[in-house]
mmCIF file with all atom_site columns, C-alpha atoms in Angstrom:
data_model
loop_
_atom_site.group_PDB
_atom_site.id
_atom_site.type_symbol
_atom_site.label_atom_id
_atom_site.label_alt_id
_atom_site.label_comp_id
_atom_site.label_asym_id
_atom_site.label_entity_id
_atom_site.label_seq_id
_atom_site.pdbx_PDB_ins_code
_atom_site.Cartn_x
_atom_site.Cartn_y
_atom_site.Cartn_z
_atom_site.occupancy
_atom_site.B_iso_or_equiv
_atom_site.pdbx_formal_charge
_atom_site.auth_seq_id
_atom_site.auth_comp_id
_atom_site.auth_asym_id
_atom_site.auth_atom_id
_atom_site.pdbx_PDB_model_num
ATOM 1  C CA . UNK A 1 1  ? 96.720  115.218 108.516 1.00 54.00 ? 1  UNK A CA 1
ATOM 2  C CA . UNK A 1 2  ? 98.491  113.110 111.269 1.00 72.00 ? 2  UNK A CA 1
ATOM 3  C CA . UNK A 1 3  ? 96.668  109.834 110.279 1.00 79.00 ? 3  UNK A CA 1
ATOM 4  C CA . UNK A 1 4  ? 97.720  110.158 107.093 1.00 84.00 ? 4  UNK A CA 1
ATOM 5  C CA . UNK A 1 5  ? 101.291 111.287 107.421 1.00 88.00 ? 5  UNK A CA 1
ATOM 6  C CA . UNK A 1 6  ? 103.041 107.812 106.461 1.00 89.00 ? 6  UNK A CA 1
ATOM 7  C CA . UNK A 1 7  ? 100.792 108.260 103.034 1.00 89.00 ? 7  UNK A CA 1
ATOM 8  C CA . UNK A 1 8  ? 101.896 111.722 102.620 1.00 91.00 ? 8  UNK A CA 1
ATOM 9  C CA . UNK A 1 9  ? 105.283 111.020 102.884 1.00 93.00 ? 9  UNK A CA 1
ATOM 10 C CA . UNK A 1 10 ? 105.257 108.027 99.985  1.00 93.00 ? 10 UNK A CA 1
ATOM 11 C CA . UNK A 1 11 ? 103.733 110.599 97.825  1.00 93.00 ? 11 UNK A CA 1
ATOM 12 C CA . UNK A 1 12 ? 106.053 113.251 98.347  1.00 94.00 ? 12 UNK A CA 1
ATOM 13 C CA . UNK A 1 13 ? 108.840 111.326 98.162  1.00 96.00 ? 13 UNK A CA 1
ATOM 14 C CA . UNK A 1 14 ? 107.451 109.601 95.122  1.00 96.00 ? 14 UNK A CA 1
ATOM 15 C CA . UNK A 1 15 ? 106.736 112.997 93.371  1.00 95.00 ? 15 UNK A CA 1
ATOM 16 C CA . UNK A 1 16 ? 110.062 113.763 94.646  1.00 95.00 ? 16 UNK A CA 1
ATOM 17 C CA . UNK A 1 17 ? 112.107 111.052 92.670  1.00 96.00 ? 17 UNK A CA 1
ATOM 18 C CA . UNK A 1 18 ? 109.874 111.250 89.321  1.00 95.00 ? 18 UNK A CA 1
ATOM 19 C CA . UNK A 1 19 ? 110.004 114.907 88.827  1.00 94.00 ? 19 UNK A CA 1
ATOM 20 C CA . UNK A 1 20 ? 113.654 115.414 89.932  1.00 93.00 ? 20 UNK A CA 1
ATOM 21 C CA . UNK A 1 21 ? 112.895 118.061 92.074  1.00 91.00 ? 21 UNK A CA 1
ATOM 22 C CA . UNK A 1 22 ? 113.925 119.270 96.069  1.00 89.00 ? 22 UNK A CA 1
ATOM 23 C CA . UNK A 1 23 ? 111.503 122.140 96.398  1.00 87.00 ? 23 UNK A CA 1
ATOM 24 C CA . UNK A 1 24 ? 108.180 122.092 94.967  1.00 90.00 ? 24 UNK A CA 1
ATOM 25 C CA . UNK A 1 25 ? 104.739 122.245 96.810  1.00 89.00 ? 25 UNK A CA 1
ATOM 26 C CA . UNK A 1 26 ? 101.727 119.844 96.209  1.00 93.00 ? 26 UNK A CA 1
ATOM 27 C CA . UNK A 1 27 ? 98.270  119.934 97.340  1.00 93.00 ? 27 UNK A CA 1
ATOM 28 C CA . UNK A 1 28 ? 96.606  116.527 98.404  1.00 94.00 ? 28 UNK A CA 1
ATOM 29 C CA . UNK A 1 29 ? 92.747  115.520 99.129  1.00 92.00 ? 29 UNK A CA 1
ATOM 30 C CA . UNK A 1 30 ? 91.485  112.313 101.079 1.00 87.00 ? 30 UNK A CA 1
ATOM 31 C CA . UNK A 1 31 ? 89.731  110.322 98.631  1.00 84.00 ? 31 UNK A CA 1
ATOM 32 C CA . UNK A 1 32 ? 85.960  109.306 100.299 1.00 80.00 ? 32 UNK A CA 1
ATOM 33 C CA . UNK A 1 33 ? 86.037  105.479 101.269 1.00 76.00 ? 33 UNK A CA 1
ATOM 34 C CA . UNK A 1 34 ? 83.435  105.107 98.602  1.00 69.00 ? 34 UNK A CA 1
ATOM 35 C CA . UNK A 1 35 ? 85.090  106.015 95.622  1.00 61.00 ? 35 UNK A CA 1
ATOM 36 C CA . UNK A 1 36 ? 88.396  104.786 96.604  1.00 56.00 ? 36 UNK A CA 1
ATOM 37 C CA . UNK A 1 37 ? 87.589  101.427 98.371  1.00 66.00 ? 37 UNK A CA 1
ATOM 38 C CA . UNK A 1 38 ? 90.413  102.580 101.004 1.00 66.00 ? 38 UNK A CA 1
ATOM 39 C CA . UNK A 1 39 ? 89.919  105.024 103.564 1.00 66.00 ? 39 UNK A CA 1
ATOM 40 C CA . UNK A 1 40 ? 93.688  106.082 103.536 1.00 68.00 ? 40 UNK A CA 1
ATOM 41 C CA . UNK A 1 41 ? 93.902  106.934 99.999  1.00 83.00 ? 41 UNK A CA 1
ATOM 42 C CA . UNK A 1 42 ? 95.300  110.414 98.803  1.00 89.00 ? 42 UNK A CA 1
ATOM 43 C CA . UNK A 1 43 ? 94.668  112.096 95.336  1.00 92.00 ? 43 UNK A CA 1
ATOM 44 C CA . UNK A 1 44 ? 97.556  114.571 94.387  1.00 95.00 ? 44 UNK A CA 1
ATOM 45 C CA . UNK A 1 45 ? 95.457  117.493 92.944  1.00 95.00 ? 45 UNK A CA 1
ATOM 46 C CA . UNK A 1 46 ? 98.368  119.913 92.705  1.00 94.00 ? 46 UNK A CA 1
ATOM 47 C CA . UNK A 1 47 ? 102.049 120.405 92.105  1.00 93.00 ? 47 UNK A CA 1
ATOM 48 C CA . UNK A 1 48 ? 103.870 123.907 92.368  1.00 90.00 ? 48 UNK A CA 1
ATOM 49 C CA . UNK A 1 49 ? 107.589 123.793 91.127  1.00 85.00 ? 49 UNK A CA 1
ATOM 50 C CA . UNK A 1 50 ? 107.559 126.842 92.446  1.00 76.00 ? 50 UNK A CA 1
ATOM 51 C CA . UNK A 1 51 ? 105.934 127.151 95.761  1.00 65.00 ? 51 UNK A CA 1
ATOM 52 C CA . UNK A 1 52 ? 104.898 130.597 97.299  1.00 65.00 ? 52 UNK A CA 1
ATOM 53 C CA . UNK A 1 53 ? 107.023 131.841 100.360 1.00 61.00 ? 53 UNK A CA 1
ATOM 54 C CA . UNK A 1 54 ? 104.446 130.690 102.802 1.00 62.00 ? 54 UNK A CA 1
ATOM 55 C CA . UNK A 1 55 ? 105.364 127.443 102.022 1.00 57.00 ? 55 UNK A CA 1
ATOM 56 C CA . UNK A 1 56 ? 109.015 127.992 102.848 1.00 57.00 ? 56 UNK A CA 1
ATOM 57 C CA . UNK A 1 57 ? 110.946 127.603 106.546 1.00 61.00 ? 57 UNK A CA 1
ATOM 58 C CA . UNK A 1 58 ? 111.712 130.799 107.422 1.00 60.00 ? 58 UNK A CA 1
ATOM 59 C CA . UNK A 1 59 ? 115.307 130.204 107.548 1.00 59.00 ? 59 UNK A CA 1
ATOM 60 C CA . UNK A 1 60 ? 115.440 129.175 103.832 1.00 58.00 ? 60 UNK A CA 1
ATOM 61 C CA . UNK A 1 61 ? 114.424 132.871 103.194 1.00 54.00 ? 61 UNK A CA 1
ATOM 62 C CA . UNK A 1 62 ? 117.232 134.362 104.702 1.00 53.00 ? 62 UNK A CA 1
#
């Protein structure tokens, strides 16, 4: 996901600010070219409020 981490970071921080939440998990695809017109485009297909605890540091566990 390296390309795309400038995009994933808009969209988390977008989900962030419109569903008022710190912790939540979301699952993203890369749109095809073809059906998006942009090769960088993300579709959020996902959002956990309340992620499992693989999703979580380690530390925040403890």
């Amino acid at each position: 996901m390296e390309p795309y981490h400038s995009a994933v970071a808009k969209t988390v921080e977008c989900l962030r600010q419109h569903l008022h939440l710190d912790l939540f998990g979301v699952d993203l695809i890369v749109c095809s070219p073809s059906t998006s017109g942009d090769a960088n485009r993300l579709a959020v297909i996902d959002v956990n409020i309340f992620p499992g605890e693989v999703a979580l540091p380690l530390g925040y566990l403890l």
